[in-house]
Short mmCIF file of C-alpha atoms and ligand atoms in Angstrom, two decimals:
data_model
loop_
_atom_site.label_atom_id
_atom_site.label_comp_id
_atom_site.label_asym_id
_atom_site.label_seq_id
_atom_site.Cartn_x
_atom_site.Cartn_y
_atom_site.Cartn_z
CA MET J 235 0.05 0.00 0.13
CA GLN J 236 1.36 3.51 -0.76
CA VAL J 237 0.11 6.53 1.07
CA PHE J 238 0.79 9.80 -0.86
CA THR J 239 2.65 12.55 0.85
CA ALA J 240 1.50 16.10 0.46
CA GLN J 241 4.42 16.84 -1.82
CA GLN J 242 3.68 13.89 -4.01
CA GLN J 243 0.25 15.03 -4.28
CA GLN J 244 1.42 18.50 -5.28
CA GLU J 245 3.10 16.97 -8.49
CA PHE J 246 -0.27 16.60 -9.78
CA ALA J 247 -2.02 19.84 -8.63
CA VAL J 248 -4.24 21.88 -10.68
CA GLU J 249 -6.77 24.38 -9.35
CA PRO J 250 -9.48 22.11 -8.10
CA LEU J 251 -12.85 22.68 -9.56
CA PRO J 252 -15.36 24.35 -6.94
CA ILE J 253 -17.27 21.14 -6.33
CA ARG J 254 -19.54 21.18 -2.87
CA ARG J 255 -20.68 17.73 -2.74
CA ILE J 256 -22.19 14.86 -4.48
CA HIS J 257 -25.67 16.13 -5.34
CA HIS J 258 -27.40 12.96 -6.62
CA ILE J 259 -26.71 9.63 -8.20
CA GLU J 260 -29.03 8.70 -11.34
CA LEU J 261 -29.30 5.03 -12.08
CA TYR J 262 -30.75 3.81 -15.36
CA VAL J 263 -32.96 0.88 -14.98
CA GLY J 264 -35.33 -1.29 -17.14
CA ASN J 265 -38.23 -0.77 -14.92
CA ALA J 266 -38.08 2.37 -12.66
CA ARG J 267 -41.42 1.82 -10.93
CA GLN J 268 -40.29 -1.59 -9.60
CA ALA J 269 -36.66 -0.26 -8.83
CA SER J 270 -38.05 2.55 -6.90
CA TYR J 271 -39.99 -0.01 -4.97
CA PHE J 272 -36.89 -2.30 -4.13
CA TYR J 273 -35.03 0.89 -2.84
CA ARG J 274 -37.90 2.03 -0.69
CA ARG J 275 -38.68 -1.51 0.67
CA ALA J 276 -35.27 -2.94 0.90
CA PHE J 277 -33.02 0.19 1.76
CA GLY J 278 -35.54 2.60 3.24
CA PHE J 279 -35.42 5.47 0.85
CA GLU J 280 -38.28 7.72 0.81
CA LEU J 281 -39.93 8.62 -2.56
CA ILE J 282 -40.07 12.22 -2.72
CA GLY J 283 -40.54 13.06 -6.31
CA PHE J 284 -41.63 11.90 -9.77
CA ALA J 285 -41.04 13.20 -13.32
CA GLY J 286 -42.82 11.04 -16.04
CA PRO J 287 -45.66 10.81 -18.60
CA GLU J 288 -48.09 11.77 -15.97
CA THR J 289 -46.50 14.90 -15.17
CA GLY J 290 -45.75 16.03 -18.83
CA VAL J 291 -42.28 14.26 -19.20
CA ARG J 292 -43.26 12.23 -22.18
CA GLU J 293 -40.34 9.73 -22.82
CA THR J 294 -39.01 8.67 -19.43
CA ALA J 295 -39.92 7.85 -15.93
CA SER J 296 -37.95 8.89 -13.21
CA TYR J 297 -38.41 8.42 -9.31
CA VAL J 298 -36.46 10.53 -6.84
CA LEU J 299 -35.58 8.60 -3.48
CA ARG J 300 -33.87 10.03 -0.74
CA GLN J 301 -32.47 9.15 2.94
CA ASN J 302 -30.79 11.97 4.86
CA LYS J 303 -28.11 13.19 2.51
CA ILE J 304 -28.38 10.52 -0.14
CA THR J 305 -30.40 11.34 -3.15
CA PHE J 306 -30.92 8.66 -5.90
CA VAL J 307 -32.93 9.06 -9.18
CA VAL J 308 -33.98 5.98 -11.04
CA THR J 309 -34.92 6.34 -14.62
CA ALA J 310 -36.39 4.08 -17.27
CA PRO J 311 -37.28 4.83 -20.85
CA VAL J 312 -40.75 4.34 -21.70
CA PHE J 313 -40.36 4.03 -25.57
CA SER J 314 -38.12 1.42 -27.33
CA ASP J 315 -36.30 3.97 -29.48
CA HIS J 316 -35.08 6.01 -26.70
CA PRO J 317 -31.27 6.38 -26.47
CA ILE J 318 -31.39 5.22 -22.66
CA MET J 319 -32.61 1.79 -24.04
CA ASP J 320 -29.23 1.54 -26.00
CA TRP J 321 -27.49 2.17 -22.60
CA LEU J 322 -29.33 -0.35 -20.86
CA VAL J 323 -29.01 -2.99 -23.58
CA LYS J 324 -25.10 -2.44 -23.36
CA HIS J 325 -24.96 -2.17 -19.66
CA GLY J 326 -27.96 -3.44 -17.68
CA ASP J 327 -29.33 -1.50 -14.79
CA GLY J 328 -26.52 0.83 -13.22
CA VAL J 329 -25.20 4.15 -12.59
CA ARG J 330 -25.39 6.74 -15.25
CA ASP J 331 -24.71 10.04 -13.39
CA VAL J 332 -22.67 10.81 -10.28
CA ALA J 333 -23.85 14.64 -10.19
CA PHE J 334 -21.99 17.47 -8.27
CA GLU J 335 -23.47 20.53 -6.68
CA VAL J 336 -21.40 23.60 -7.72
CA ASP J 337 -21.70 27.19 -7.55
CA ASP J 338 -21.18 27.82 -11.17
CA ALA J 339 -21.93 25.10 -13.78
CA GLU J 340 -20.82 27.03 -16.70
CA PHE J 341 -17.56 27.68 -15.34
CA CYS J 342 -16.92 23.85 -14.13
CA TYR J 343 -18.13 22.77 -17.66
CA ARG J 344 -15.75 25.14 -19.55
CA LYS J 345 -12.93 24.33 -17.36
CA ALA J 346 -13.28 20.60 -17.46
CA VAL J 347 -13.61 20.63 -21.21
CA GLU J 348 -10.57 22.96 -21.48
CA ARG J 349 -8.73 20.45 -19.41
CA GLY J 350 -9.46 17.58 -21.74
CA ALA J 351 -12.90 16.30 -20.68
CA ARG J 352 -15.55 15.48 -23.20
CA GLY J 353 -18.60 17.38 -22.96
CA VAL J 354 -21.89 15.40 -22.93
CA ARG J 355 -24.13 18.44 -22.50
CA GLU J 356 -23.60 22.09 -22.82
CA PRO J 357 -24.73 24.11 -19.98
CA TYR J 358 -28.54 24.52 -19.93
CA THR J 359 -31.36 26.02 -17.65
CA LEU J 360 -34.25 24.41 -16.17
CA GLU J 361 -37.12 26.57 -14.52
CA ASP J 362 -40.11 26.01 -12.54
CA GLU J 363 -42.06 27.78 -9.94
CA TYR J 364 -39.55 27.40 -7.23
CA GLY J 365 -36.70 28.98 -9.43
CA LYS J 366 -34.33 28.09 -11.84
CA VAL J 367 -31.02 25.53 -12.11
CA VAL J 368 -28.27 25.56 -14.37
CA LEU J 369 -26.93 22.07 -15.36
CA ALA J 370 -24.07 20.69 -17.72
CA SER J 371 -22.65 17.30 -18.20
CA ILE J 372 -19.08 15.73 -18.96
CA ALA J 373 -18.12 12.13 -19.65
CA THR J 374 -15.93 10.07 -17.19
CA TYR J 375 -15.09 6.26 -17.40
CA GLY J 376 -17.11 4.10 -19.61
CA ASP J 377 -20.79 5.59 -20.24
CA VAL J 378 -20.77 7.24 -16.86
CA ILE J 379 -21.09 10.94 -16.75
CA HIS J 380 -20.68 13.80 -14.23
CA THR J 381 -23.49 16.35 -14.14
CA PHE J 382 -22.73 20.01 -12.55
CA VAL J 383 -25.71 21.22 -10.73
CA GLN J 384 -25.73 24.86 -9.86
CA ARG J 385 -28.90 25.27 -7.74
CA ASP J 386 -28.85 29.24 -7.59
CA GLY J 387 -31.12 29.60 -4.60
CA TYR J 388 -33.59 27.07 -6.30
CA GLU J 389 -36.32 26.52 -3.53
CA GLY J 390 -37.83 23.22 -4.81
CA PHE J 391 -37.36 19.87 -3.06
CA PHE J 392 -34.98 18.38 -6.03
CA LEU J 393 -34.74 19.76 -9.44
CA PRO J 394 -37.30 20.79 -12.36
CA PRO J 395 -39.27 19.31 -13.73
CA TYR J 396 -39.59 16.83 -10.90
CA LYS J 397 -43.01 17.02 -8.89
CA ALA J 398 -43.12 16.30 -5.18
CA THR J 399 -45.04 13.06 -4.26
CA PRO J 400 -47.28 12.48 -1.32
CA LYS J 401 -45.58 11.36 1.82
CA ASP J 402 -44.06 7.86 1.37
CA GLU J 403 -45.94 5.63 4.03
CA LEU J 404 -44.02 2.40 2.77
CA ALA J 405 -40.37 3.50 3.28
CA LYS J 406 -38.88 3.06 6.74
CA PRO J 407 -35.44 4.69 6.86
CA ILE J 408 -32.72 2.38 8.14
CA GLY J 409 -30.00 4.84 9.11
CA LEU J 410 -28.25 5.64 5.96
CA LYS J 411 -26.45 8.96 6.28
CA HIS J 412 -24.46 9.89 3.22
CA ILE J 413 -22.32 8.60 0.25
CA ASP J 414 -18.94 7.61 1.69
CA HIS J 415 -17.41 6.75 -1.69
CA VAL J 416 -18.00 5.83 -5.44
CA VAL J 417 -15.94 2.81 -6.92
CA GLY J 418 -15.25 2.85 -10.75
CA ASN J 419 -14.23 -0.41 -12.37
CA VAL J 420 -12.07 0.16 -15.45
CA GLY J 421 -10.30 -2.23 -17.90
CA TRP J 422 -6.84 -3.67 -18.26
CA ASN J 423 -4.21 -0.90 -17.71
CA GLN J 424 -6.77 1.99 -17.52
CA MET J 425 -6.47 2.98 -13.89
CA ALA J 426 -3.68 5.19 -14.34
CA GLU J 427 -5.11 7.37 -17.18
CA THR J 428 -8.69 7.33 -15.15
CA VAL J 429 -6.72 8.60 -11.99
CA ALA J 430 -4.80 11.26 -14.32
CA PHE J 431 -8.32 12.39 -15.65
CA TYR J 432 -9.48 12.93 -12.03
CA ASN J 433 -6.29 14.88 -11.23
CA ARG J 434 -6.16 16.91 -14.36
CA VAL J 435 -9.77 17.86 -14.73
CA PHE J 436 -11.13 18.06 -11.18
CA GLY J 437 -7.90 18.62 -9.19
CA PHE J 438 -8.68 15.61 -7.25
CA GLN J 439 -5.73 14.04 -5.86
CA ARG J 440 -4.38 10.44 -5.18
CA PHE J 441 -5.21 9.88 -1.60
CA VAL J 442 -4.03 6.05 -1.34
CA SER J 443 -3.36 3.17 -3.79
CA PHE J 444 -3.30 -0.59 -3.41
CA ASP J 445 -1.19 -2.98 -5.71
CA ASP J 446 -1.86 -6.50 -6.21
CA LYS J 447 0.45 -7.73 -3.46
CA ASP J 448 -2.18 -5.83 -1.19
CA ILE J 449 -5.26 -7.12 -3.02
CA SER J 450 -4.91 -10.71 -4.35
CA THR J 451 -6.21 -14.08 -3.47
CA GLU J 452 -4.78 -17.39 -4.54
CA TYR J 453 -6.64 -16.70 -7.82
CA SER J 454 -7.29 -13.29 -8.84
CA ALA J 455 -6.05 -9.81 -8.29
CA LEU J 456 -6.73 -6.22 -8.65
CA ARG J 457 -5.05 -2.72 -8.38
CA SER J 458 -6.81 0.37 -6.89
CA THR J 459 -6.13 4.08 -6.64
CA VAL J 460 -8.42 6.30 -4.71
CA VAL J 461 -8.81 10.04 -5.88
CA ALA J 462 -10.53 12.41 -3.50
CA ASN J 463 -11.38 16.12 -3.37
CA GLU J 464 -9.48 18.56 -1.11
CA ASN J 465 -11.80 18.04 1.87
CA LYS J 466 -12.02 14.26 1.35
CA TRP J 467 -15.74 14.43 1.32
CA ILE J 468 -15.79 13.04 -2.39
CA LYS J 469 -13.79 9.92 -2.54
CA PHE J 470 -13.49 7.84 -5.85
CA PRO J 471 -11.59 4.55 -5.73
CA ILE J 472 -10.66 3.37 -9.32
CA ASN J 473 -9.99 -0.32 -9.80
CA GLU J 474 -8.30 -2.21 -12.61
CA PRO J 475 -7.73 -6.00 -13.01
CA ALA J 476 -4.40 -7.56 -12.26
CA GLU J 477 -2.82 -10.62 -13.59
CA GLY J 478 -3.75 -13.74 -11.44
CA LYS J 479 -4.08 -17.54 -11.79
CA ARG J 480 -7.74 -17.10 -12.91
CA ARG J 481 -9.97 -14.24 -14.01
CA SER J 482 -9.91 -11.10 -11.85
CA GLN J 483 -13.32 -10.10 -10.33
CA ILE J 484 -12.69 -6.76 -11.97
CA GLU J 485 -12.37 -8.46 -15.42
CA GLU J 486 -15.79 -10.22 -14.61
CA PHE J 487 -17.41 -6.73 -14.04
CA VAL J 488 -16.11 -5.31 -17.01
CA LEU J 489 -17.27 -8.39 -19.12
CA TYR J 490 -20.84 -8.18 -17.87
CA ASN J 491 -20.91 -4.31 -17.79
CA ASN J 492 -19.58 -4.03 -21.37
CA GLY J 493 -16.94 -1.86 -20.30
CA PRO J 494 -15.97 0.34 -17.23
CA GLY J 495 -18.63 1.41 -14.76
CA VAL J 496 -19.56 2.09 -11.29
CA GLN J 497 -19.09 -1.05 -9.35
CA HIS J 498 -20.18 0.01 -5.78
CA ILE J 499 -21.55 2.89 -3.75
CA ALA J 500 -20.59 3.09 -0.10
CA LEU J 501 -23.23 4.30 2.03
CA GLU J 502 -22.21 5.66 5.55
CA CYS J 503 -24.42 4.35 8.50
CA GLU J 504 -25.32 5.81 11.97
CA ASN J 505 -25.22 2.66 13.30
CA ILE J 506 -24.09 -0.58 11.04
CA VAL J 507 -25.51 -3.19 13.38
CA HIS J 508 -28.93 -1.64 13.46
CA THR J 509 -28.76 -0.79 9.74
CA VAL J 510 -27.63 -4.49 8.71
CA ARG J 511 -30.30 -6.09 10.82
CA GLN J 512 -32.94 -3.94 8.94
CA LEU J 513 -31.56 -4.67 5.60
CA LYS J 514 -31.59 -8.54 6.34
CA ALA J 515 -35.17 -8.15 7.72
CA ASN J 516 -35.97 -6.46 4.34
CA GLY J 517 -34.52 -9.30 2.27
CA VAL J 518 -31.21 -7.62 1.10
CA GLU J 519 -28.72 -10.34 0.44
CA LEU J 520 -25.19 -9.53 1.89
CA LEU J 521 -21.87 -11.37 1.17
CA HIS J 522 -21.17 -14.14 3.66
CA THR J 523 -18.42 -13.82 5.89
CA PRO J 524 -16.78 -16.92 7.20
CA THR J 525 -17.28 -17.33 11.05
CA THR J 526 -13.49 -17.91 11.07
CA TYR J 527 -12.85 -14.48 10.47
CA TYR J 528 -14.16 -13.58 13.96
CA ASP J 529 -11.92 -15.80 15.77
CA MET J 530 -8.74 -13.50 15.96
CA LEU J 531 -10.75 -10.19 15.48
CA GLU J 532 -9.83 -8.45 18.69
CA GLU J 533 -6.02 -9.55 18.37
CA ARG J 534 -6.27 -7.93 14.63
CA VAL J 535 -8.19 -4.82 15.24
CA GLY J 536 -7.83 -4.24 19.10
CA LYS J 537 -10.92 -2.97 21.30
CA ILE J 538 -14.10 -2.09 19.57
CA ASP J 539 -17.36 -0.56 21.12
CA GLU J 540 -19.71 -2.87 19.22
CA ASP J 541 -20.63 -6.43 20.42
CA LEU J 542 -18.61 -9.16 18.69
CA ASP J 543 -21.55 -11.63 18.59
CA SER J 544 -23.69 -9.24 16.75
CA LEU J 545 -21.12 -8.42 14.18
CA ARG J 546 -20.30 -12.29 13.78
CA GLU J 547 -24.21 -12.95 13.49
CA LEU J 548 -24.56 -10.20 10.78
CA GLY J 549 -21.25 -11.08 9.02
CA ILE J 550 -19.86 -7.27 9.48
CA LEU J 551 -16.13 -6.69 8.77
CA VAL J 552 -13.80 -4.55 10.87
CA ASP J 553 -10.54 -2.75 10.10
CA ARG J 554 -8.27 -0.45 11.81
CA ASP J 555 -5.84 2.31 10.56
CA ASP J 556 -3.73 4.76 12.55
CA LYS J 557 -6.75 7.07 12.88
CA GLY J 558 -9.22 4.69 14.04
CA TYR J 559 -11.38 1.74 12.98
CA MET J 560 -14.26 1.22 10.63
CA LEU J 561 -16.95 -1.52 10.03
CA GLN J 562 -18.09 -2.51 6.52
CA ILE J 563 -20.21 -5.11 4.68
CA PHE J 564 -21.16 -5.58 1.19
CA THR J 565 -24.27 -6.59 -0.49
CA ARG J 566 -24.66 -9.02 -3.46
CA PRO J 567 -25.24 -7.39 -6.75
CA VAL J 568 -28.53 -5.72 -6.90
CA GLN J 569 -29.42 -6.96 -10.35
CA ASP J 570 -29.01 -10.02 -12.28
CA ARG J 571 -25.71 -9.08 -14.03
CA PRO J 572 -22.83 -9.26 -11.48
CA THR J 573 -22.29 -5.50 -11.72
CA LEU J 574 -23.34 -2.84 -9.42
CA PHE J 575 -23.45 -3.62 -5.53
CA TYR J 576 -23.62 -1.46 -2.22
CA GLU J 577 -21.30 -1.29 0.59
CA LEU J 578 -22.68 -0.28 4.34
CA ILE J 579 -19.94 1.34 6.09
CA GLN J 580 -19.53 3.06 9.66
CA ARG J 581 -16.33 4.95 10.23
CA LYS J 582 -14.94 5.20 13.79
CA GLY J 583 -12.08 7.72 13.04
CA ALA J 584 -10.60 5.53 10.23
CA GLU J 585 -10.18 7.03 6.93
CA SER J 586 -9.34 3.90 5.05
CA PHE J 587 -11.05 1.41 2.77
CA GLY J 588 -10.77 -1.83 4.55
CA LYS J 589 -7.57 -3.05 3.18
CA GLY J 590 -7.47 -5.59 6.34
CA ASN J 591 -10.70 -7.06 4.76
CA PHE J 592 -9.74 -7.26 1.17
CA ARG J 593 -8.75 -10.98 1.53
CA ALA J 594 -11.82 -12.09 3.24
CA LEU J 595 -13.95 -9.99 1.09
CA PHE J 596 -12.72 -10.91 -2.20
CA GLU J 597 -12.53 -14.61 -1.25
CA ALA J 598 -16.30 -14.21 -0.56
CA ILE J 599 -16.87 -12.44 -3.96
CA GLU J 600 -14.84 -15.22 -5.55
CA ARG J 601 -16.95 -17.81 -4.10
CA GLU J 602 -19.90 -16.19 -5.84
CA GLN J 603 -17.89 -15.69 -9.09
CA ALA J 604 -17.05 -19.50 -9.05
CA LEU J 605 -20.79 -20.29 -8.72
CA ARG J 606 -21.38 -18.16 -11.92
CA GLY J 607 -18.71 -20.31 -13.61
CA ASN J 608 -16.46 -17.20 -14.23
CA LEU J 609 -13.26 -18.17 -11.90
FE1 LIG R 21 -15.74 0.46 -1.01
#
């Protein structure tokens, strides 16, 4: 593992784009009505808005889902010749847009394009009775984009042209707070150029990287570098496959996703034991952790506040760095293709990504990969 010093980070420094936070994440799905039900019922997101044929948006249906600071939009086309249909044929359900809130969308767009990003949509304005917003989009890895969202004092609950929906009686929030990190998987030898893209275009800096000696099991391997914005609120690990005895799990992802894409979104919880209990009760499938993982846990990570029996029962992993510890667990992929999944994470001081759990985690992922006949 390599942690970059301030001086090494300086080598890549450009003036960072003035980004405040992740505003929302949009997923393209085959059936947005059913996907929204899944996120409400399984993950406790509240349905807060809708845009679709019933509200005058003729070609797509989009549902806005929120829990604390996390906002997801699930969108499906309603006509077969809609361009989103091509995206779905290629990738299946998955993340299309990781949108950033910014003060000046036009400035961020022009600057990004000047620094080599590919523009997807020039700045445009949307308006309704609550005010106006300015949006613009650029491409990142694969067919994923970043939209710059300038709210300009907009007073609506989300964005035009979405309409608020009645209070969601179905959703029961499970303590998800905010997005901790969003992981991109890229193809062979594409990590360096993807990291360079975030350095050069956004001014995001290399935070930490892991090579195949850190992250390999007997069979398959990967390399990972985390880029982050200045205050580290936005963290994007980028993974690429590495040579192993068998096919890397990153290669499997890229095969089923037909190219690079978002592999997982990590959601920070207030109390991971409570959240994971709710997720299980709601039928969310989590990766299995072997009970032997807990045998030497306290020797490995030291004293922790949580009850070890609960962690063992739920399969929650623990890791420690020099700043504290963290707890984490991963869901199985949330669609039939083995592509997008979720991580639940609770940080107790630690800033790391669970390096100590990589082996246990990847062995669990590979057991599933083997069941699919891909290992
Ligand atoms: Fe993660």
